[in-house]
Tab-separated table of C-alpha atoms in Angstrom:
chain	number	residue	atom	x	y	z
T	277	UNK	CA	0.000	0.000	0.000
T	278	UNK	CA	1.558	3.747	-0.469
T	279	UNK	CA	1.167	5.896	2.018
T	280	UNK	CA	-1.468	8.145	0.948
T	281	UNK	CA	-3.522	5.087	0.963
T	282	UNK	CA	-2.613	4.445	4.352
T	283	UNK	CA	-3.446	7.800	5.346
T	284	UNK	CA	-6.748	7.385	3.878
T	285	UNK	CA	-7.836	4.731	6.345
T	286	UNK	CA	-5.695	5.960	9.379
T	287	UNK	CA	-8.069	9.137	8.889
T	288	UNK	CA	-10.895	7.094	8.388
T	289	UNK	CA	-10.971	4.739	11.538
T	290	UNK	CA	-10.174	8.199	13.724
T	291	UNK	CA	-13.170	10.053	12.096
T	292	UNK	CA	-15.598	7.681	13.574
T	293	UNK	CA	-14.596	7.605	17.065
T	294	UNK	CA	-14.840	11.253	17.170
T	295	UNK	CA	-18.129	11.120	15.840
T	296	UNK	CA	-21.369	11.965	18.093
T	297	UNK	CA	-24.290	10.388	17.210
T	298	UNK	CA	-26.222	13.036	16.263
T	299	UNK	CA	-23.510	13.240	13.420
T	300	UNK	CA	-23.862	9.594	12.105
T	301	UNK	CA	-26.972	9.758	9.472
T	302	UNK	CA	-25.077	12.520	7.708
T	303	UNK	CA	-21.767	10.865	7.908
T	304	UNK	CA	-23.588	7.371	6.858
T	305	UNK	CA	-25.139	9.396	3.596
T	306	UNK	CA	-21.626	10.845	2.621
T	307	UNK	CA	-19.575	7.762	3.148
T	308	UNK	CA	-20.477	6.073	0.079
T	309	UNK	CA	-19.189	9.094	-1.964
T	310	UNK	CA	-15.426	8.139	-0.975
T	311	UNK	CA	-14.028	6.227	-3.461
T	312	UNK	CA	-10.902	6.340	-2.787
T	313	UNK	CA	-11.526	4.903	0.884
T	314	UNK	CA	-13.655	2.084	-0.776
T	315	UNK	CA	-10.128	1.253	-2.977
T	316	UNK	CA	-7.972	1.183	0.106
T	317	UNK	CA	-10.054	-0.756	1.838
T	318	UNK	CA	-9.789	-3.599	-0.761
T	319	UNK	CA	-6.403	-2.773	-0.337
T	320	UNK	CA	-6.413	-3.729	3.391
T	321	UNK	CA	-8.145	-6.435	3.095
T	322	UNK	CA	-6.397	-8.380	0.499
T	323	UNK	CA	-3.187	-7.807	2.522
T	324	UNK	CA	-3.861	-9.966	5.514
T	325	UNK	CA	-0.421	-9.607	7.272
T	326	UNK	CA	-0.836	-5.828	7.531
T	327	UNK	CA	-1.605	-4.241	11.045
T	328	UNK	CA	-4.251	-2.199	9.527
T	329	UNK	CA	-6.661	-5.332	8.934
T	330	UNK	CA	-7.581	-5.621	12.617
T	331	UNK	CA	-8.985	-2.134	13.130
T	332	UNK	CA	-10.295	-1.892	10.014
T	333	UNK	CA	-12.281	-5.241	10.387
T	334	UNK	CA	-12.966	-3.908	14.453
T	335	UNK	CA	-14.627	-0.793	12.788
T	336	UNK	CA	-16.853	-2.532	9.867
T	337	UNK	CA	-18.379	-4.549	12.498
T	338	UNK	CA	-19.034	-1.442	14.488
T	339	UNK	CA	-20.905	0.004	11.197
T	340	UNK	CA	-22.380	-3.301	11.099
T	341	UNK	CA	-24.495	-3.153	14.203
T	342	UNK	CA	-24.395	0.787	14.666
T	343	UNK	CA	-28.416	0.359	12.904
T	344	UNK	CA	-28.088	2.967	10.191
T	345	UNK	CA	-28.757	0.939	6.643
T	346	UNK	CA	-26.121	2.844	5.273
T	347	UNK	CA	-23.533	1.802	7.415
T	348	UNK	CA	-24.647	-1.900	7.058
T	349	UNK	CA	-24.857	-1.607	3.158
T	350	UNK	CA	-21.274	-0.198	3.322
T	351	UNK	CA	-19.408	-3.039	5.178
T	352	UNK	CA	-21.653	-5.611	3.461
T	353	UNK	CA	-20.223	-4.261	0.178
T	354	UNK	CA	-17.218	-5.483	1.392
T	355	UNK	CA	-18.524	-9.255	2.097
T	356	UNK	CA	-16.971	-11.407	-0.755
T	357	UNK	CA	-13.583	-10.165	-0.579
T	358	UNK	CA	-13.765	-11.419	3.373
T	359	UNK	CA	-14.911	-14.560	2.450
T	360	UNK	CA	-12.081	-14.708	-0.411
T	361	UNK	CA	-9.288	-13.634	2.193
T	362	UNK	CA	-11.017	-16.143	4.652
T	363	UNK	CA	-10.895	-19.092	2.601
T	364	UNK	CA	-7.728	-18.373	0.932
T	365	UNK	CA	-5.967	-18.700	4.451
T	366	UNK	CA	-7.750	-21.855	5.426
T	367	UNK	CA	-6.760	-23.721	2.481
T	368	UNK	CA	-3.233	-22.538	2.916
T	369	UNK	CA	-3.054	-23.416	6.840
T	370	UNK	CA	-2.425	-19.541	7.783
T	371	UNK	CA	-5.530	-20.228	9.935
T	372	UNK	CA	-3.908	-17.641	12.433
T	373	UNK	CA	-3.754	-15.105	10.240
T	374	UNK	CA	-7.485	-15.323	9.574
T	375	UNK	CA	-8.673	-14.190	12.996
T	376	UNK	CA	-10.167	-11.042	12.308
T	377	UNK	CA	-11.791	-11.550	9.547
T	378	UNK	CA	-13.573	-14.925	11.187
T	379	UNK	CA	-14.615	-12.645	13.817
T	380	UNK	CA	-16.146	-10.013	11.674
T	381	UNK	CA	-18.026	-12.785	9.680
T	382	UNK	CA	-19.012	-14.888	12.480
T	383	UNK	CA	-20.366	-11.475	14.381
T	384	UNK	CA	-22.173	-10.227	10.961
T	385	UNK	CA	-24.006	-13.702	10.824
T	386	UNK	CA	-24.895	-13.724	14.545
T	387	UNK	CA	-26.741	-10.406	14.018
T	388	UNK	CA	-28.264	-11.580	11.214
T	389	UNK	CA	-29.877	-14.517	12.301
T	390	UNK	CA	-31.756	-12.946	15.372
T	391	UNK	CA	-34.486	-9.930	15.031
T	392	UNK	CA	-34.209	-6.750	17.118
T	393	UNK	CA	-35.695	-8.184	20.367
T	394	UNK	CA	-33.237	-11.033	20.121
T	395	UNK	CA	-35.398	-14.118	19.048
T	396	UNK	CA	-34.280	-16.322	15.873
T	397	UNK	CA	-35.246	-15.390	12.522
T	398	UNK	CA	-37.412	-17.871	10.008
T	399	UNK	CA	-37.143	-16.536	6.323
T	400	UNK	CA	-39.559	-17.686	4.207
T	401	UNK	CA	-39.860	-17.601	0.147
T	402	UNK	CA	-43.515	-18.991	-1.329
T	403	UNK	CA	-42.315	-20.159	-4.572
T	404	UNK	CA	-44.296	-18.768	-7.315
T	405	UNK	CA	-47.460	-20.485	-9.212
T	406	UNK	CA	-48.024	-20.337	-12.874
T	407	UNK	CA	-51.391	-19.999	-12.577
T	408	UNK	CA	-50.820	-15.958	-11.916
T	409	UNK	CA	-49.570	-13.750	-14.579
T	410	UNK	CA	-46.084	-11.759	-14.024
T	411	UNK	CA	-44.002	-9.899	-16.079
T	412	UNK	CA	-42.501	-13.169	-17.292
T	413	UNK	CA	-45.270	-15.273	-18.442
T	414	UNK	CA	-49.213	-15.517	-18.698
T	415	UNK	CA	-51.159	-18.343	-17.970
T	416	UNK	CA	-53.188	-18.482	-20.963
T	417	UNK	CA	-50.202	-18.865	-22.928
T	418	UNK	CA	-49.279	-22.172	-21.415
T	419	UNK	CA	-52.158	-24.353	-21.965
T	420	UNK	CA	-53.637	-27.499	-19.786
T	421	UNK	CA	-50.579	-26.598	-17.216
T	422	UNK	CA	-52.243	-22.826	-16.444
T	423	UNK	CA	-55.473	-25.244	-15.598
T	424	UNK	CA	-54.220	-28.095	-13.234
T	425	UNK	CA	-51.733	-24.512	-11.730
T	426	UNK	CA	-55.000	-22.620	-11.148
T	427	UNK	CA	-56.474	-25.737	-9.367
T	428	UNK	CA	-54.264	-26.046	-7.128
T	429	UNK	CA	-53.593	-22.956	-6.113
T	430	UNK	CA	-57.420	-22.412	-5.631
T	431	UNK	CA	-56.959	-25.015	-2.951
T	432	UNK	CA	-53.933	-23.397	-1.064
T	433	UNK	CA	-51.462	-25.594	-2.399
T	434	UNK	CA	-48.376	-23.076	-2.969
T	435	UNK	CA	-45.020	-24.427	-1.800
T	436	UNK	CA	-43.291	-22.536	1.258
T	437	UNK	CA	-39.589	-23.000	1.722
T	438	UNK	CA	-38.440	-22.045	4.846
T	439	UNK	CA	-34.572	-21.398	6.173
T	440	UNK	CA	-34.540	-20.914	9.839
T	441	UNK	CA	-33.744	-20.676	12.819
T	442	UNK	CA	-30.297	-21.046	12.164
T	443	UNK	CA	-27.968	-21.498	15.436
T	444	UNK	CA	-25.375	-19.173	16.861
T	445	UNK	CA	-21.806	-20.133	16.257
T	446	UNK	CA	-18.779	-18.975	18.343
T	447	UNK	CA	-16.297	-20.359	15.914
T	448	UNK	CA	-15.919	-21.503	12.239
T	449	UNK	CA	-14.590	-24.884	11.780
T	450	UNK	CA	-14.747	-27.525	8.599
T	451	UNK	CA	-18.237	-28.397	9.842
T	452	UNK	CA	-20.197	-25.343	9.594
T	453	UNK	CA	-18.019	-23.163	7.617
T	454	UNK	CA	-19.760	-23.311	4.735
T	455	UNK	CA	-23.282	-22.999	6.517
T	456	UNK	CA	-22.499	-20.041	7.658
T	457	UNK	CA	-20.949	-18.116	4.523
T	458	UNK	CA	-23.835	-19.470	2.396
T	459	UNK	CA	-26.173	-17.524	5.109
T	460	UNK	CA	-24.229	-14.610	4.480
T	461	UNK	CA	-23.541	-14.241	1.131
T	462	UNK	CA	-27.539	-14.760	1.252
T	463	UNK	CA	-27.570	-11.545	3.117
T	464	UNK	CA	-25.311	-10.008	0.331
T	465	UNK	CA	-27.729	-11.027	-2.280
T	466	UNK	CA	-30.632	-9.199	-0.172
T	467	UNK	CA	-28.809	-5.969	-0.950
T	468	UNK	CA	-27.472	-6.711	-4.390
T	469	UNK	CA	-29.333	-3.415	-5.741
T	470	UNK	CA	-27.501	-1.554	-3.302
T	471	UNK	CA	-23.966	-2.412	-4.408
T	472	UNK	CA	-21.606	-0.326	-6.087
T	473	UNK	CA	-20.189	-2.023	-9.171
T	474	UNK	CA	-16.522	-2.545	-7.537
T	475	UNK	CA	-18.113	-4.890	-5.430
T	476	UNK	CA	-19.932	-6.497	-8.099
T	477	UNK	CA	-16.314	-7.243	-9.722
T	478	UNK	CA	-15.375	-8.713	-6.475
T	479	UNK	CA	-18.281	-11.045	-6.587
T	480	UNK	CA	-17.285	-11.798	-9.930
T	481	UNK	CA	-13.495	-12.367	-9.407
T	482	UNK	CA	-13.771	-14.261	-6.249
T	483	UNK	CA	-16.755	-16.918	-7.710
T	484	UNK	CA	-13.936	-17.675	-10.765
T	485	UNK	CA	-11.055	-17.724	-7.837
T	486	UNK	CA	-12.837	-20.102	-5.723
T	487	UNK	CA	-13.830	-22.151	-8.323
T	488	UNK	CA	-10.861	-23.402	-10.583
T	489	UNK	CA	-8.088	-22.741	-7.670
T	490	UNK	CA	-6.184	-25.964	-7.319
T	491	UNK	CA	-7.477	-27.194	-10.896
T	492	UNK	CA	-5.855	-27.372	-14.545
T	493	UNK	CA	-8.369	-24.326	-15.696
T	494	UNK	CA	-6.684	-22.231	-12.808
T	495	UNK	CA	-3.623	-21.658	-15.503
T	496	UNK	CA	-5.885	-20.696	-18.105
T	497	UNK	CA	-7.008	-17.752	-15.767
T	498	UNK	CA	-3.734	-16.965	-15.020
T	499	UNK	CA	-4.379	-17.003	-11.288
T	500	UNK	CA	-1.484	-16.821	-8.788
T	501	UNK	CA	-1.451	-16.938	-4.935
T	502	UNK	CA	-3.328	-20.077	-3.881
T	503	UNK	CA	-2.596	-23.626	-5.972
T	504	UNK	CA	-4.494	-25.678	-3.472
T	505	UNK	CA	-8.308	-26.775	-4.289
T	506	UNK	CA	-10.940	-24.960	-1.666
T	507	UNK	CA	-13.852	-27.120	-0.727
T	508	UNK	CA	-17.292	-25.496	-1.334
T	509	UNK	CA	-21.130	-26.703	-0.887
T	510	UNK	CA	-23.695	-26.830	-3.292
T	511	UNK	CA	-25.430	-24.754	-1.798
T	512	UNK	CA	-22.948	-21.807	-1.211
T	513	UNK	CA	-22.710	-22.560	-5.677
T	514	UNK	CA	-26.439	-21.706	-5.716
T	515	UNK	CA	-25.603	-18.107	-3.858
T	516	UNK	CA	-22.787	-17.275	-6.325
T	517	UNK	CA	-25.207	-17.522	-9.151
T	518	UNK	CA	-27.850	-15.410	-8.033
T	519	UNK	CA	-25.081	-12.962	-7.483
T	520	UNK	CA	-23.206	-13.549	-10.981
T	521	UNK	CA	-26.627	-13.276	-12.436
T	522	UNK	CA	-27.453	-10.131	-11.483
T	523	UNK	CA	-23.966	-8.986	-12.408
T	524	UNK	CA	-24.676	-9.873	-16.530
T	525	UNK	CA	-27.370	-7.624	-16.691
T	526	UNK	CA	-26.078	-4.570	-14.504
T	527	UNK	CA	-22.968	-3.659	-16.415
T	528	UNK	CA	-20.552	-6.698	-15.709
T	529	UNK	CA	-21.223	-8.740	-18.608
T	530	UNK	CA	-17.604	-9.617	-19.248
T	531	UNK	CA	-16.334	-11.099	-15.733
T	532	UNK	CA	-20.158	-12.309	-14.616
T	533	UNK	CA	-19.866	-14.208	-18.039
T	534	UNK	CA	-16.259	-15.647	-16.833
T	535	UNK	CA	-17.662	-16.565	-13.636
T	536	UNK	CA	-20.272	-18.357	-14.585
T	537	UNK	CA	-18.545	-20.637	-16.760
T	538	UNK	CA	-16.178	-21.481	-14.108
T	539	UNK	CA	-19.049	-22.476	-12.159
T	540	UNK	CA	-19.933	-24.813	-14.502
T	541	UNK	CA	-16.947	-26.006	-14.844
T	542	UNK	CA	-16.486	-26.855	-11.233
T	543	UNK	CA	-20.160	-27.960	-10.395
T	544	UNK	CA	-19.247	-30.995	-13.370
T	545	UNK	CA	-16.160	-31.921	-11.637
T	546	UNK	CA	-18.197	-31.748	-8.382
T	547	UNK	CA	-21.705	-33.854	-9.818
T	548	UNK	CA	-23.420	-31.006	-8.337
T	549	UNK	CA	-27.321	-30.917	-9.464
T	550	UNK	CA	-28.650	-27.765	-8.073
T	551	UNK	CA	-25.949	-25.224	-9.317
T	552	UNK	CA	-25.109	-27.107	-12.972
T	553	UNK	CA	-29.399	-26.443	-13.100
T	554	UNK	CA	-29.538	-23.236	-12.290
T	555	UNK	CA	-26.291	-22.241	-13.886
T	556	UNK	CA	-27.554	-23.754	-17.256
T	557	UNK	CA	-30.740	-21.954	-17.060
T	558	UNK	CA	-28.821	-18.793	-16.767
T	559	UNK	CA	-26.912	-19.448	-19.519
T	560	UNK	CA	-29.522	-20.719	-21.935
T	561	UNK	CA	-31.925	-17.385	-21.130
T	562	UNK	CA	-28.462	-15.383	-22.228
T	563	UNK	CA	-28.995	-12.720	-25.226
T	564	UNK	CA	-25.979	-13.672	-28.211
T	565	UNK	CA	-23.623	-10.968	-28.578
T	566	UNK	CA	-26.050	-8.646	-27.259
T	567	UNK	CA	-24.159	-7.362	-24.544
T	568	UNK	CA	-20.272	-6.574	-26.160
T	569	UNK	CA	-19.073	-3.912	-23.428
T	570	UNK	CA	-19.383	-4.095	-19.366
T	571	UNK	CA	-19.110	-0.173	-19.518
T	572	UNK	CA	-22.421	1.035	-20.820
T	573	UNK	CA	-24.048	1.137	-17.545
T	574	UNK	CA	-26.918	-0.748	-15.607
T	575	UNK	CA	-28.954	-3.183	-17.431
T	576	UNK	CA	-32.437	-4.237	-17.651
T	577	UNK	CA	-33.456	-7.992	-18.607
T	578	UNK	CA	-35.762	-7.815	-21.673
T	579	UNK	CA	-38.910	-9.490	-21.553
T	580	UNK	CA	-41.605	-9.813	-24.213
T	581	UNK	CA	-45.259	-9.921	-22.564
T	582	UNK	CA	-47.751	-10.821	-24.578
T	583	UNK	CA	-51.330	-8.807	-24.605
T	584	UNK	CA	-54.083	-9.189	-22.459
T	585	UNK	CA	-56.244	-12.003	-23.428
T	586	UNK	CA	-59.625	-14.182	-22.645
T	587	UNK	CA	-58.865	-16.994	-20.586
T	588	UNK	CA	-61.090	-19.636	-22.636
T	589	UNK	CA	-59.445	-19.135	-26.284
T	590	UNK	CA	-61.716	-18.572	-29.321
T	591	UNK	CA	-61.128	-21.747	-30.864
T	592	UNK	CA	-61.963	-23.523	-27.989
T	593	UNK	CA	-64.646	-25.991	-28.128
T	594	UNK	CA	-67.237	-25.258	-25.810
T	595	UNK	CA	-71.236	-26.554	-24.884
T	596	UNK	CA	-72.192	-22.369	-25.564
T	597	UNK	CA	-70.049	-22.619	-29.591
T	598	UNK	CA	-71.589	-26.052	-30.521
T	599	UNK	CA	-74.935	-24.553	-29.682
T	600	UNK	CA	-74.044	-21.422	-31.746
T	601	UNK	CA	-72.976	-23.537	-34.693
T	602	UNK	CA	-76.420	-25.278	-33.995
T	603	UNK	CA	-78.459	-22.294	-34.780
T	604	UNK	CA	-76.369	-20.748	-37.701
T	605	UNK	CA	-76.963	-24.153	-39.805
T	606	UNK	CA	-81.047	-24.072	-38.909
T	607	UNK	CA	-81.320	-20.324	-39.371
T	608	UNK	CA	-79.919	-19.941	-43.281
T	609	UNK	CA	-81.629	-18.164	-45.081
T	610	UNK	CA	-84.389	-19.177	-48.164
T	611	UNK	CA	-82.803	-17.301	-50.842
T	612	UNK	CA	-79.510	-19.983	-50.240
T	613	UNK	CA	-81.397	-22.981	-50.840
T	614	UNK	CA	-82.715	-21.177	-54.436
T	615	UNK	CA	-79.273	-19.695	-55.286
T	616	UNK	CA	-77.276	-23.551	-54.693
T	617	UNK	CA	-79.556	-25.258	-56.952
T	618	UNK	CA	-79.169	-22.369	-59.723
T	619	UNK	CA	-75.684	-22.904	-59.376
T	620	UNK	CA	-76.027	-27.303	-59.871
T	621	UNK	CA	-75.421	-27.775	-56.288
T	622	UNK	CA	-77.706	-30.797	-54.765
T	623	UNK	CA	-80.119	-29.582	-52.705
T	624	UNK	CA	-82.558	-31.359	-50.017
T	625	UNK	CA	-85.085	-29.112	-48.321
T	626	UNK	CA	-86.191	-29.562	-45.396
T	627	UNK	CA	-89.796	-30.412	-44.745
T	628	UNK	CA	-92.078	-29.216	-42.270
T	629	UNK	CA	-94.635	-32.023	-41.082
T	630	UNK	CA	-97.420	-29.122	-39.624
T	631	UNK	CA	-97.481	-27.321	-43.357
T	632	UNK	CA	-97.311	-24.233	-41.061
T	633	UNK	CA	-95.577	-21.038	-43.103
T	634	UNK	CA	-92.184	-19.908	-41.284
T	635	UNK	CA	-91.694	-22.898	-38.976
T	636	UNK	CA	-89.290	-25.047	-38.859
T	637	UNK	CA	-88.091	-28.222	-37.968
T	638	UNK	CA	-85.283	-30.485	-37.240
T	639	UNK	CA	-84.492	-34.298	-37.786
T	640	UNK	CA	-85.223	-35.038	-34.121
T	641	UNK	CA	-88.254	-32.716	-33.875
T	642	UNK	CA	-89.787	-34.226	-36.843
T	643	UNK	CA	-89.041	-37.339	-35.926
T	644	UNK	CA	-91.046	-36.739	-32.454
T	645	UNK	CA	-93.697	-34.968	-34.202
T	646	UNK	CA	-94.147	-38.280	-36.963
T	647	UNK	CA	-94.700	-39.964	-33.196
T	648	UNK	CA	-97.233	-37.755	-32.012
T	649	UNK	CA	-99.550	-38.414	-34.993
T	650	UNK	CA	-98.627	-42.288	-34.676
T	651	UNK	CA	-99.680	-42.186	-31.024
T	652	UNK	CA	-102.834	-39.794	-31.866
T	653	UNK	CA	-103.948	-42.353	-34.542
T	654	UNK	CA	-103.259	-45.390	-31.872
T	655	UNK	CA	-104.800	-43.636	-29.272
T	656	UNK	CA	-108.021	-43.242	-31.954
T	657	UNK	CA	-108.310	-46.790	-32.535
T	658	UNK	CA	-108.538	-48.047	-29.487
T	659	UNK	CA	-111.465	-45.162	-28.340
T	660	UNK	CA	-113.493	-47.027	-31.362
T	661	UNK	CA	-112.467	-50.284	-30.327
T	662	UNK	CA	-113.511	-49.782	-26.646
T	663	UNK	CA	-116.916	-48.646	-27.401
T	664	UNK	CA	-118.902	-50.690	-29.447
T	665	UNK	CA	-121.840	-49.003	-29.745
T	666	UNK	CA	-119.660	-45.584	-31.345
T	667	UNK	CA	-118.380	-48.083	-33.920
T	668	UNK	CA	-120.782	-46.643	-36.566
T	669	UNK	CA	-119.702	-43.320	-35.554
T	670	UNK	CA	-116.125	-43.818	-35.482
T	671	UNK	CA	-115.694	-45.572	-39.247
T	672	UNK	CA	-115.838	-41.827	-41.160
T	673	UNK	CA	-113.648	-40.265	-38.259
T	674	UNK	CA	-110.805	-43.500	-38.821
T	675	UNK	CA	-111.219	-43.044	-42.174
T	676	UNK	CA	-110.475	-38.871	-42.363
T	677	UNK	CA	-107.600	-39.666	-40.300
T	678	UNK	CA	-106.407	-42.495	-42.300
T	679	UNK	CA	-106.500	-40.391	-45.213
T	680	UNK	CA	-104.607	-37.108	-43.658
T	681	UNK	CA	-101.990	-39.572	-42.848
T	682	UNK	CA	-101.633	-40.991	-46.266
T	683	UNK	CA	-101.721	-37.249	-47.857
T	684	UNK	CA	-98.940	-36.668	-45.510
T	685	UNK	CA	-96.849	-39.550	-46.360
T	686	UNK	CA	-97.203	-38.563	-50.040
T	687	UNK	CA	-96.892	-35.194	-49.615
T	688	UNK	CA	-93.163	-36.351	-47.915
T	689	UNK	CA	-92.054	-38.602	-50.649
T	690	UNK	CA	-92.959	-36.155	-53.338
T	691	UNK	CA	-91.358	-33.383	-51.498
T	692	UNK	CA	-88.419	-34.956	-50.847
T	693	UNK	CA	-87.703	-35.820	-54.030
T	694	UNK	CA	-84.479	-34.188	-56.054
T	695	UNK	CA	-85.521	-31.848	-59.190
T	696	UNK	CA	-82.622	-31.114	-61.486
């Protein structure tokens, strides 16, 4: 470090104990303005052996738990480069050297695990349904899924993952090390929006460190310091990639990009599931060669939403559209009948058994009307069979009806014949 650097921080760390409290939303505000504080920091921090380290690490804990969210944003900024430091040192056996930082990390995920009156924190995430619309999809776009979705969601069926309570620990050791910097780099990703883009690049540069350190890809990157392998979890994979994600699309395209593949690239030698799934999602849903330049700024991730529409689709096949196409083949008009057979088109009218101008009726109507008359002539028949002595009465009244029927059945045959 030069000495102006040193300076910098020297300054720093006395500014604060001077500082009454009345003083520290002010100071909190203007604090993230110092750039070249932020720099030496890193500085600091990557140089474990120096005697600034301990103070500096005394007084980011101190901003930690002061309260004021800008003062927590600030040392949380600062997150993955501890955890790089950290894990650097315990894969090289410099374990003593690390006792600082463990202590900032362990007290940062002790406050974080407990609310303000002390009891133990239960996060909980209710995994989105498909069956309600978002800026990324719309369930009338998907089909039968959107149905059996909106079923069971109508029946309180939505998944609830829960992470919590998580217990305190006093020190980090091989067991629970990695339990407790997958909580906080879950912390980190709370406040990703928050982050200035150095510490995006740290992100960036420490997911690609941690990842290929100790294998053959680690000379492709050119990486120099530590040669021996770091364990990681699965889990603590998952983190980096929510992280790396948001780092494509907010003006990091270049090292997020890098990262990510070495992810990959470790989660195959590892036959890890959960991050070679998400981290091949990621990379499928990637624009080509859209992105060419990590300096143009914050990004947005383009999404195309499709407009508003009917839940029940047009073409759908209803009981209401088959009784619509019902009525639009019975109501055609005359003049159609007259035009097809001018035009050589066969033709079979339809015939109306009551001879009644303007009414109509169908192949099942006519066949129940063809019954009626059947049943009325039955029903006649058996009056003038029942009653002998209105058997002289009833001949001329069988006959009439005999004959109406027979007029009918000719007048049905002729009718029904085809004219050309």
């Amino acid at each position: 470090m030069f000495t102006s650097e040193i300076g910098v921080v020297e300054e720093w760390l006395s500014e604060f104990k001077t500082l009454p409290e009345t003083s520290l939303p002010n100071y909190a505000t203007n604090l993230k303005d110092k750039s070249s504080l932020v720099s030496s920091l890193y500085k600091v921090i990557q140089e474990p052996q120096g005697e600034l380290l301990e103070p500096v690490c005394h007084q980011l804990f101190e901003f930690y738990r002061s309260g004021e969210e800008q003062l927590l944003r600030f040392t949380l900024q600062f997150l993955p480069e501890l955890m790089w430091c950290y894990l650097a040192l315990s894969a090289s056996r410099n374990v003593h050297r690390s006792g600082c930082i463990e202590a900032l990390l362990l007290g940062v995920y002790n406050l974080e695990i407990v609310d303000k009156h002390g009891h133990s924190k239960v996060l909980s995430f209710t995994i989105p349904s498909l069956s309600k619309p978002s800026v990324y999809h719309e369930p009338s776009s998907i089909g039968s899924m959107a149905l059996t979705e909106s079923a069971l969601s109508q029946h309180g069926l939505s998944k609830v993952v829960y992470s919590g309570p998580h217990p305190q620990r006093e020190m980090l050791t091989a067991q629970n090390r990695f339990e407790v910097l997958t909580f906080l780099l879950l912390c980190y990703n709370a406040a990703l929006t928050y982050m200035p883009s150095v510490s995006l690049q740290s992100l960036c540069q420490i997911c690609s460190r941690i990842c290929v350190c100790g294998y053959p890809r680690q000379h492709v990157r050119k990486y120099k310091g530590v040669s021996s392998r770091i364990p990681i979890s699965s889990g603590f994979m998952v983190q980096m990639l929510t992280g790396v994600y948001f780092a494509i699309y907010n003006g990091e395209w270049d090292l997020a990009q890098k990262a990510l593949d070495d992810i990959i690239y470790r989660a195959q030698l590892e036959l890890y599931p959960e991050p070679l799934l998400v981290a091949n999602a990621i990379k499928a849903s990637l624009p080509h060669g859209a992105m060419k330049s990590s300096k143009e700024g914050t990004r947005c991730i383009q999404v195309e939403i499709t407009p508003t529409s009917s839940r029940i689709s047009r073409n759908a096949v209803t009981s209401m559209s088959i009784r619509g196409h019902r009525w639009k083949r019975h109501e055609q008009p005359e003049g159609s009948c007259a035009a097809a057979a001018e035009a050589g088109v066969l033709v079979i009218p339809e015939i109306s058994v009551t001879h009644v101008s303007g009414e109509r009726t169908g192949n099942g109507e006519k066949g129940r009307a063809l019954g009626d008359i059947d049943a009325q002539h039955m029903q006649g028949v058996q009056e003038t069979a029942t009653d002998p002595r209105s058997e002289s009465r009833g001949l001329p009244e069988l006959r009439r009806q005999k004959s109406v029927r027979k007029m009918m059945e000719d007048g049905m045959s002729t009718a029904g014949r085809v004219q050309f």
